């Protein structure tokens, strides 16, 4: 099972990696924004789950997901968004862009585990 | 322009709750809150300052203050490493911590008052012998916290109140 974490905060990437490691997932790739995420997907091979932030420089999480959903080879990859944007309108926008599940920061490890398992069970 | 209204207790309660929640869930540490201090009575002696601005009906800043030692402990705890191993990660960790406190505060105020705010990206200042002075009329409240033996502060600075 291969994960791609797209977040401009190295701290948040490490927190998510630590959570994934505790859940038994060791194969994790990282990217610092949506553009780097697309590069990773192009050059690093397919991933099983994408976990992305919303607010990032160069390419936001929303634009990243819209691009992923337009690419035939990877358009069905499950996507989990992790963000501080918790307004109802934000969640609706993310779901419309193609997000499968949504985690609002701050989150507990149990919440992250639950959301990852839900995305994987799709 | 009329003077900025005094900060409501609701803001202080929600900021305190947001700070507690972020420390418990993302820093894996409990923090104990003390009585908030209003006005310019106390300026925390801090080497690390994280700032996030918010704008909406109410606008202002959420500011996190700590010593370098406390910031290293916080960073280490967030990353799951030893404090002595903290090297270049401190700025990003404190920025993310401040971002989550401000973001959680924004969510809580949206539920409590129906206000929708935009928030900025965080900025982090590290150094000594500096202070921040606001040239415009502001209201401020400083919320002290204790994490083990370390003193931390979260300040709310309001530059525009709802209705102004």
mmCIF file of C-alpha atoms in Angstrom:
data_model
loop_
_atom_site.group_PDB
_atom_site.id
_atom_site.type_symbol
_atom_site.label_atom_id
_atom_site.label_comp_id
_atom_site.label_asym_id
_atom_site.label_seq_id
_atom_site.Cartn_x
_atom_site.Cartn_y
_atom_site.Cartn_z
ATOM 1 C CA UNK A 1 0.000 0.000 0.000
ATOM 2 C CA UNK A 2 1.625 3.251 -1.159
ATOM 3 C CA UNK A 3 0.652 6.695 0.152
ATOM 4 C CA UNK A 4 1.462 10.164 -1.173
ATOM 5 C CA UNK A 5 1.325 13.030 1.336
ATOM 6 C CA UNK A 6 1.093 16.514 -0.186
ATOM 7 C CA UNK A 7 1.584 19.281 2.375
ATOM 8 C CA UNK A 8 3.825 22.350 2.509
ATOM 9 C CA UNK A 9 4.415 21.797 6.233
ATOM 10 C CA UNK A 10 7.170 19.249 6.882
ATOM 11 C CA UNK A 11 5.814 19.001 10.449
ATOM 12 C CA UNK A 12 2.375 17.963 9.266
ATOM 13 C CA UNK A 13 3.878 15.481 6.790
ATOM 14 C CA UNK A 14 5.874 13.921 9.660
ATOM 15 C CA UNK A 15 2.814 13.740 11.939
ATOM 16 C CA UNK A 16 0.844 11.967 9.191
ATOM 17 C CA UNK A 17 3.761 9.646 8.384
ATOM 18 C CA UNK A 18 4.073 8.746 12.088
ATOM 19 C CA UNK A 19 0.351 7.962 12.156
ATOM 20 C CA UNK A 20 0.587 5.848 8.981
ATOM 21 C CA UNK A 21 3.614 3.988 10.371
ATOM 22 C CA UNK A 22 1.652 3.167 13.540
ATOM 23 C CA UNK A 23 -1.097 1.780 11.308
ATOM 24 C CA UNK A 24 1.462 -0.477 9.602
ATOM 25 C CA UNK A 25 1.943 1.571 6.423
ATOM 26 C CA UNK A 26 5.634 2.178 5.696
ATOM 27 C CA UNK A 27 5.600 3.073 1.993
ATOM 28 C CA UNK A 28 4.993 6.831 1.990
ATOM 29 C CA UNK A 29 6.074 9.422 -0.578
ATOM 30 C CA UNK A 30 6.033 13.182 0.135
ATOM 31 C CA UNK A 31 5.486 16.382 -1.815
ATOM 32 C CA UNK A 32 5.527 20.026 -0.674
ATOM 33 C CA UNK A 33 2.682 21.327 -2.879
ATOM 34 C CA UNK A 34 0.260 20.260 -5.595
ATOM 35 C CA UNK A 35 2.763 20.791 -8.417
ATOM 36 C CA UNK A 36 5.324 18.574 -6.682
ATOM 37 C CA UNK A 37 2.543 16.069 -6.019
ATOM 38 C CA UNK A 38 1.794 15.837 -9.747
ATOM 39 C CA UNK A 39 5.518 15.421 -10.471
ATOM 40 C CA UNK A 40 5.664 12.592 -7.920
ATOM 41 C CA UNK A 41 2.682 10.886 -9.497
ATOM 42 C CA UNK A 42 4.217 11.239 -12.976
ATOM 43 C CA UNK A 43 7.734 10.060 -12.121
ATOM 44 C CA UNK A 44 7.318 7.946 -9.007
ATOM 45 C CA UNK A 45 4.649 5.533 -10.147
ATOM 46 C CA UNK A 46 1.110 5.009 -8.924
ATOM 47 C CA UNK A 47 -0.024 5.437 -5.325
ATOM 48 C CA UNK A 48 -2.972 3.847 -3.542
ATOM 49 C CA UNK A 49 -4.028 6.827 -1.414
ATOM 50 C CA UNK A 50 -3.334 10.580 -1.635
ATOM 51 C CA UNK A 51 -3.444 12.673 1.560
ATOM 52 C CA UNK A 52 -3.351 16.390 0.806
ATOM 53 C CA UNK A 53 -3.488 19.771 2.510
ATOM 54 C CA UNK A 54 -5.664 22.553 1.039
ATOM 55 C CA UNK A 55 -3.616 25.763 1.397
ATOM 56 C CA UNK A 56 -0.244 25.380 -0.278
ATOM 57 C CA UNK A 57 2.028 27.568 -2.416
ATOM 58 C CA UNK A 58 2.341 27.066 -6.196
ATOM 59 C CA UNK A 59 -0.664 24.728 -6.483
ATOM 60 C CA UNK A 60 -3.386 24.387 -3.853
ATOM 61 C CA UNK A 61 -4.825 21.067 -2.748
ATOM 62 C CA UNK A 62 -8.085 21.814 -4.551
ATOM 63 C CA UNK A 63 -6.346 22.517 -7.882
ATOM 64 C CA UNK A 64 -4.170 19.445 -7.347
ATOM 65 C CA UNK A 65 -7.183 17.192 -6.829
ATOM 66 C CA UNK A 66 -9.042 18.645 -9.827
ATOM 67 C CA UNK A 67 -5.972 17.889 -11.964
ATOM 68 C CA UNK A 68 -5.673 14.363 -10.572
ATOM 69 C CA UNK A 69 -9.357 13.723 -11.357
ATOM 70 C CA UNK A 70 -8.758 14.805 -14.960
ATOM 71 C CA UNK A 71 -5.883 12.372 -15.531
ATOM 72 C CA UNK A 72 -7.195 9.035 -16.861
ATOM 73 C CA UNK A 73 -4.499 6.818 -15.315
ATOM 74 C CA UNK A 74 -4.929 8.107 -11.747
ATOM 75 C CA UNK A 75 -8.369 9.718 -11.670
ATOM 76 C CA UNK A 76 -9.823 7.075 -9.347
ATOM 77 C CA UNK A 77 -7.101 7.321 -6.654
ATOM 78 C CA UNK A 78 -8.723 7.829 -3.211
ATOM 79 C CA UNK A 79 -8.017 11.289 -1.759
ATOM 80 C CA UNK A 80 -8.165 12.375 1.883
ATOM 81 C CA UNK A 81 -7.924 16.115 2.608
ATOM 82 C CA UNK A 82 -6.377 17.322 5.903
ATOM 83 C CA UNK A 83 -6.899 21.035 6.563
ATOM 84 C CA UNK A 84 -7.925 23.744 9.033
ATOM 85 C CA UNK A 85 -10.671 24.864 6.595
ATOM 86 C CA UNK A 86 -13.730 23.598 8.456
ATOM 87 C CA UNK A 87 -16.556 25.763 7.109
ATOM 88 C CA UNK A 88 -19.436 23.900 5.469
ATOM 89 C CA UNK A 89 -18.805 25.720 2.173
ATOM 90 C CA UNK A 90 -15.166 24.602 2.243
ATOM 91 C CA UNK A 91 -16.124 20.971 2.740
ATOM 92 C CA UNK A 92 -18.674 21.144 -0.090
ATOM 93 C CA UNK A 93 -16.047 22.710 -2.396
ATOM 94 C CA UNK A 94 -13.538 19.987 -1.518
ATOM 95 C CA UNK A 95 -16.038 17.199 -2.133
ATOM 96 C CA UNK A 96 -17.026 18.758 -5.466
ATOM 97 C CA UNK A 97 -13.336 18.895 -6.440
ATOM 98 C CA UNK A 98 -13.095 15.156 -5.864
ATOM 99 C CA UNK A 99 -12.042 14.658 -2.246
ATOM 100 C CA UNK A 100 -13.280 11.343 -0.843
ATOM 101 C CA UNK A 101 -12.918 12.174 2.849
ATOM 102 C CA UNK A 102 -12.030 15.168 5.002
ATOM 103 C CA UNK A 103 -10.071 15.623 8.254
ATOM 104 C CA UNK A 104 -10.100 18.952 10.118
ATOM 105 C CA UNK A 105 -6.944 19.927 12.009
ATOM 106 C CA UNK A 106 -6.332 19.488 14.864
ATOM 107 C CA UNK A 107 -7.171 15.792 14.725
ATOM 108 C CA UNK A 108 -6.605 12.813 16.989
ATOM 109 C CA UNK A 109 -4.658 9.773 15.764
ATOM 110 C CA UNK A 110 -7.907 7.803 16.095
ATOM 111 C CA UNK A 111 -9.712 10.179 13.740
ATOM 112 C CA UNK A 112 -6.933 9.935 11.174
ATOM 113 C CA UNK A 113 -6.938 6.146 11.477
ATOM 114 C CA UNK A 114 -10.706 6.007 11.019
ATOM 115 C CA UNK A 115 -10.640 8.259 7.941
ATOM 116 C CA UNK A 116 -7.743 6.392 6.320
ATOM 117 C CA UNK A 117 -9.487 3.066 6.885
ATOM 118 C CA UNK A 118 -12.719 4.498 5.443
ATOM 119 C CA UNK A 119 -10.908 5.713 2.324
ATOM 120 C CA UNK A 120 -9.144 2.369 1.923
ATOM 121 C CA UNK A 121 -12.431 0.472 2.304
ATOM 122 C CA UNK A 122 -13.961 2.262 -0.677
ATOM 123 C CA UNK B 1 -13.645 55.757 13.718
ATOM 124 C CA UNK B 2 -14.975 54.658 17.145
ATOM 125 C CA UNK B 3 -12.576 52.842 19.489
ATOM 126 C CA UNK B 4 -12.333 49.044 19.235
ATOM 127 C CA UNK B 5 -14.788 47.357 21.606
ATOM 128 C CA UNK B 6 -13.385 45.357 24.523
ATOM 129 C CA UNK B 7 -12.789 41.692 23.726
ATOM 130 C CA UNK B 8 -15.761 39.548 24.774
ATOM 131 C CA UNK B 9 -15.193 36.701 27.216
ATOM 132 C CA UNK B 10 -16.493 34.297 24.559
ATOM 133 C CA UNK B 11 -13.444 35.022 22.399
ATOM 134 C CA UNK B 12 -11.107 34.292 25.309
ATOM 135 C CA UNK B 13 -12.931 31.088 26.252
ATOM 136 C CA UNK B 14 -12.873 29.785 22.678
ATOM 137 C CA UNK B 15 -9.210 30.720 22.154
ATOM 138 C CA UNK B 16 -8.301 28.942 25.402
ATOM 139 C CA UNK B 17 -10.298 25.855 24.391
ATOM 140 C CA UNK B 18 -8.725 25.851 20.915
ATOM 141 C CA UNK B 19 -5.222 26.060 22.404
ATOM 142 C CA UNK B 20 -5.904 23.220 24.860
ATOM 143 C CA UNK B 21 -7.325 21.066 22.060
ATOM 144 C CA UNK B 22 -4.379 21.635 19.716
ATOM 145 C CA UNK B 23 -1.841 20.811 22.425
ATOM 146 C CA UNK B 24 -3.722 17.687 23.493
ATOM 147 C CA UNK B 25 -4.245 16.260 20.010
ATOM 148 C CA UNK B 26 -1.213 17.446 18.007
ATOM 149 C CA UNK B 27 1.510 18.136 20.602
ATOM 150 C CA UNK B 28 0.433 15.244 22.842
ATOM 151 C CA UNK B 29 0.789 17.482 25.905
ATOM 152 C CA UNK B 30 -1.757 18.925 28.325
ATOM 153 C CA UNK B 31 -1.570 22.660 29.010
ATOM 154 C CA UNK B 32 -2.954 24.404 32.072
ATOM 155 C CA UNK B 33 -4.523 27.822 31.534
ATOM 156 C CA UNK B 34 -4.127 30.781 33.931
ATOM 157 C CA UNK B 35 -6.185 33.944 34.185
ATOM 158 C CA UNK B 36 -6.005 36.070 31.017
ATOM 159 C CA UNK B 37 -4.358 39.482 31.158
ATOM 160 C CA UNK B 38 -5.839 42.388 29.227
ATOM 161 C CA UNK B 39 -4.150 45.472 27.864
ATOM 162 C CA UNK B 40 -0.407 46.051 27.871
ATOM 163 C CA UNK B 41 0.152 44.972 31.492
ATOM 164 C CA UNK B 42 2.391 42.048 30.590
ATOM 165 C CA UNK B 43 4.553 41.425 27.578
ATOM 166 C CA UNK B 44 5.832 37.868 27.547
ATOM 167 C CA UNK B 45 9.565 37.342 27.398
ATOM 168 C CA UNK B 46 9.757 35.055 24.383
ATOM 169 C CA UNK B 47 12.346 33.982 21.839
ATOM 170 C CA UNK B 48 9.852 32.316 19.506
ATOM 171 C CA UNK B 49 6.727 34.057 18.224
ATOM 172 C CA UNK B 50 4.194 32.594 15.791
ATOM 173 C CA UNK B 51 1.567 34.859 14.227
ATOM 174 C CA UNK B 52 -1.566 34.241 12.149
ATOM 175 C CA UNK B 53 -3.867 37.077 11.044
ATOM 176 C CA UNK B 54 -7.624 36.674 10.622
ATOM 177 C CA UNK B 55 -10.081 38.916 8.797
ATOM 178 C CA UNK B 56 -13.845 39.121 8.662
ATOM 179 C CA UNK B 57 -16.472 40.982 10.694
ATOM 180 C CA UNK B 58 -13.860 40.809 13.420
ATOM 181 C CA UNK B 59 -10.219 41.103 12.372
ATOM 182 C CA UNK B 60 -6.952 40.710 14.217
ATOM 183 C CA UNK B 61 -4.111 38.402 15.096
ATOM 184 C CA UNK B 62 -3.521 35.201 17.038
ATOM 185 C CA UNK B 63 0.025 35.219 18.432
ATOM 186 C CA UNK B 64 1.857 32.332 20.126
ATOM 187 C CA UNK B 65 4.869 33.037 22.389
ATOM 188 C CA UNK B 66 7.362 30.664 23.972
ATOM 189 C CA UNK B 67 10.966 30.376 25.004
ATOM 190 C CA UNK B 68 13.364 28.571 22.666
ATOM 191 C CA UNK B 69 13.531 25.622 25.079
ATOM 192 C CA UNK B 70 9.754 25.253 25.174
ATOM 193 C CA UNK B 71 9.542 25.571 21.379
ATOM 194 C CA UNK B 72 12.099 22.760 21.051
ATOM 195 C CA UNK B 73 10.041 20.564 23.400
ATOM 196 C CA UNK B 74 6.879 21.304 21.439
ATOM 197 C CA UNK B 75 8.591 20.587 18.110
ATOM 198 C CA UNK B 76 10.063 17.331 19.396
ATOM 199 C CA UNK B 77 6.736 16.188 20.763
ATOM 200 C CA UNK B 78 4.911 16.970 17.509
ATOM 201 C CA UNK B 79 7.510 15.117 15.425
ATOM 202 C CA UNK B 80 8.021 12.201 17.828
ATOM 203 C CA UNK B 81 11.754 12.879 18.298
ATOM 204 C CA UNK B 82 14.020 13.868 21.195
ATOM 205 C CA UNK B 83 14.311 17.641 21.928
ATOM 206 C CA UNK B 84 18.086 17.428 21.416
ATOM 207 C CA UNK B 85 17.451 16.169 17.873
ATOM 208 C CA UNK B 86 15.450 19.238 16.864
ATOM 209 C CA UNK B 87 17.457 21.046 14.241
ATOM 210 C CA UNK B 88 15.812 22.988 11.433
ATOM 211 C CA UNK B 89 12.246 21.912 12.121
ATOM 212 C CA UNK B 90 11.325 24.472 14.782
ATOM 213 C CA UNK B 91 10.064 27.268 12.498
ATOM 214 C CA UNK B 92 7.748 24.997 10.557
ATOM 215 C CA UNK B 93 6.449 23.262 13.697
ATOM 216 C CA UNK B 94 5.648 26.509 15.536
ATOM 217 C CA UNK B 95 4.085 27.917 12.366
ATOM 218 C CA UNK B 96 1.890 24.853 12.033
ATOM 219 C CA UNK B 97 1.018 24.979 15.746
ATOM 220 C CA UNK B 98 -0.036 28.647 15.471
ATOM 221 C CA UNK B 99 -1.945 27.891 12.274
ATOM 222 C CA UNK B 100 -3.891 25.108 14.006
ATOM 223 C CA UNK B 101 -4.672 27.261 17.071
ATOM 224 C CA UNK B 102 -5.940 30.077 14.822
ATOM 225 C CA UNK B 103 -7.820 27.642 12.578
ATOM 226 C CA UNK B 104 -9.495 25.900 15.497
ATOM 227 C CA UNK B 105 -10.357 29.299 17.042
ATOM 228 C CA UNK B 106 -11.893 30.367 13.722
ATOM 229 C CA UNK B 107 -14.004 27.190 13.562
ATOM 230 C CA UNK B 108 -15.181 27.640 17.144
ATOM 231 C CA UNK B 109 -16.115 31.293 16.571
ATOM 232 C CA UNK B 110 -18.004 30.358 13.410
ATOM 233 C CA UNK B 111 -20.108 27.976 15.487
ATOM 234 C CA UNK B 112 -20.482 30.379 18.433
ATOM 235 C CA UNK B 113 -21.149 33.663 16.597
ATOM 236 C CA UNK B 114 -21.712 32.721 12.977
ATOM 237 C CA UNK B 115 -18.731 34.816 11.875
ATOM 238 C CA UNK B 116 -16.728 33.686 8.850
ATOM 239 C CA UNK B 117 -13.067 34.656 8.864
ATOM 240 C CA UNK B 118 -10.219 34.198 6.423
ATOM 241 C CA UNK B 119 -6.857 33.414 8.001
ATOM 242 C CA UNK B 120 -3.344 34.131 6.761
ATOM 243 C CA UNK B 121 -0.395 31.820 6.425
ATOM 244 C CA UNK B 122 1.654 31.752 9.666
ATOM 245 C CA UNK B 123 4.818 33.754 10.231
ATOM 246 C CA UNK B 124 7.414 32.790 12.840
ATOM 247 C CA UNK B 125 9.980 35.107 14.424
ATOM 248 C CA UNK B 126 12.926 33.669 16.364
ATOM 249 C CA UNK B 127 15.374 35.873 18.229
ATOM 250 C CA UNK B 128 15.861 37.941 21.378
ATOM 251 C CA UNK B 129 15.499 41.512 22.527
ATOM 252 C CA UNK B 130 12.612 42.364 20.230
ATOM 253 C CA UNK B 131 9.042 43.499 20.795
ATOM 254 C CA UNK B 132 6.019 44.256 18.649
ATOM 255 C CA UNK B 133 4.230 47.588 18.736
ATOM 256 C CA UNK B 134 0.885 48.194 17.055
ATOM 257 C CA UNK B 135 0.484 51.678 15.658
ATOM 258 C CA UNK B 136 -3.315 51.503 15.310
ATOM 259 C CA UNK B 137 -5.969 51.253 18.005
ATOM 260 C CA UNK B 138 -6.230 47.604 19.128
ATOM 261 C CA UNK B 139 -7.668 45.508 21.946
ATOM 262 C CA UNK B 140 -5.491 42.708 23.256
ATOM 263 C CA UNK B 141 -5.729 39.877 25.747
ATOM 264 C CA UNK B 142 -2.880 37.610 26.739
ATOM 265 C CA UNK B 143 -3.737 34.024 27.748
ATOM 266 C CA UNK B 144 -0.997 32.321 29.812
ATOM 267 C CA UNK B 145 -0.561 28.534 29.767
ATOM 268 C CA UNK B 146 1.754 26.130 31.506
ATOM 269 C CA UNK B 147 3.076 22.982 29.798
ATOM 270 C CA UNK B 148 4.917 20.994 32.476
ATOM 271 C CA UNK B 149 7.345 23.665 33.774
ATOM 272 C CA UNK B 150 7.300 25.815 30.624
ATOM 273 C CA UNK B 151 5.289 29.031 30.376
ATOM 274 C CA UNK B 152 3.544 29.666 27.065
ATOM 275 C CA UNK B 153 1.326 32.537 25.946
ATOM 276 C CA UNK B 154 -1.352 32.940 23.307
ATOM 277 C CA UNK B 155 -2.421 36.501 22.610
ATOM 278 C CA UNK B 156 -5.538 37.697 20.819
ATOM 279 C CA UNK B 157 -5.196 41.115 19.217
ATOM 280 C CA UNK B 158 -8.383 42.582 17.747
ATOM 281 C CA UNK B 159 -7.917 45.336 15.174
ATOM 282 C CA UNK B 160 -11.556 45.561 14.117
ATOM 283 C CA UNK B 161 -14.694 44.493 16.006
ATOM 284 C CA UNK B 162 -17.904 43.224 14.445
ATOM 285 C CA UNK B 163 -20.120 46.138 13.406
ATOM 286 C CA UNK B 164 -17.291 48.661 12.974
#
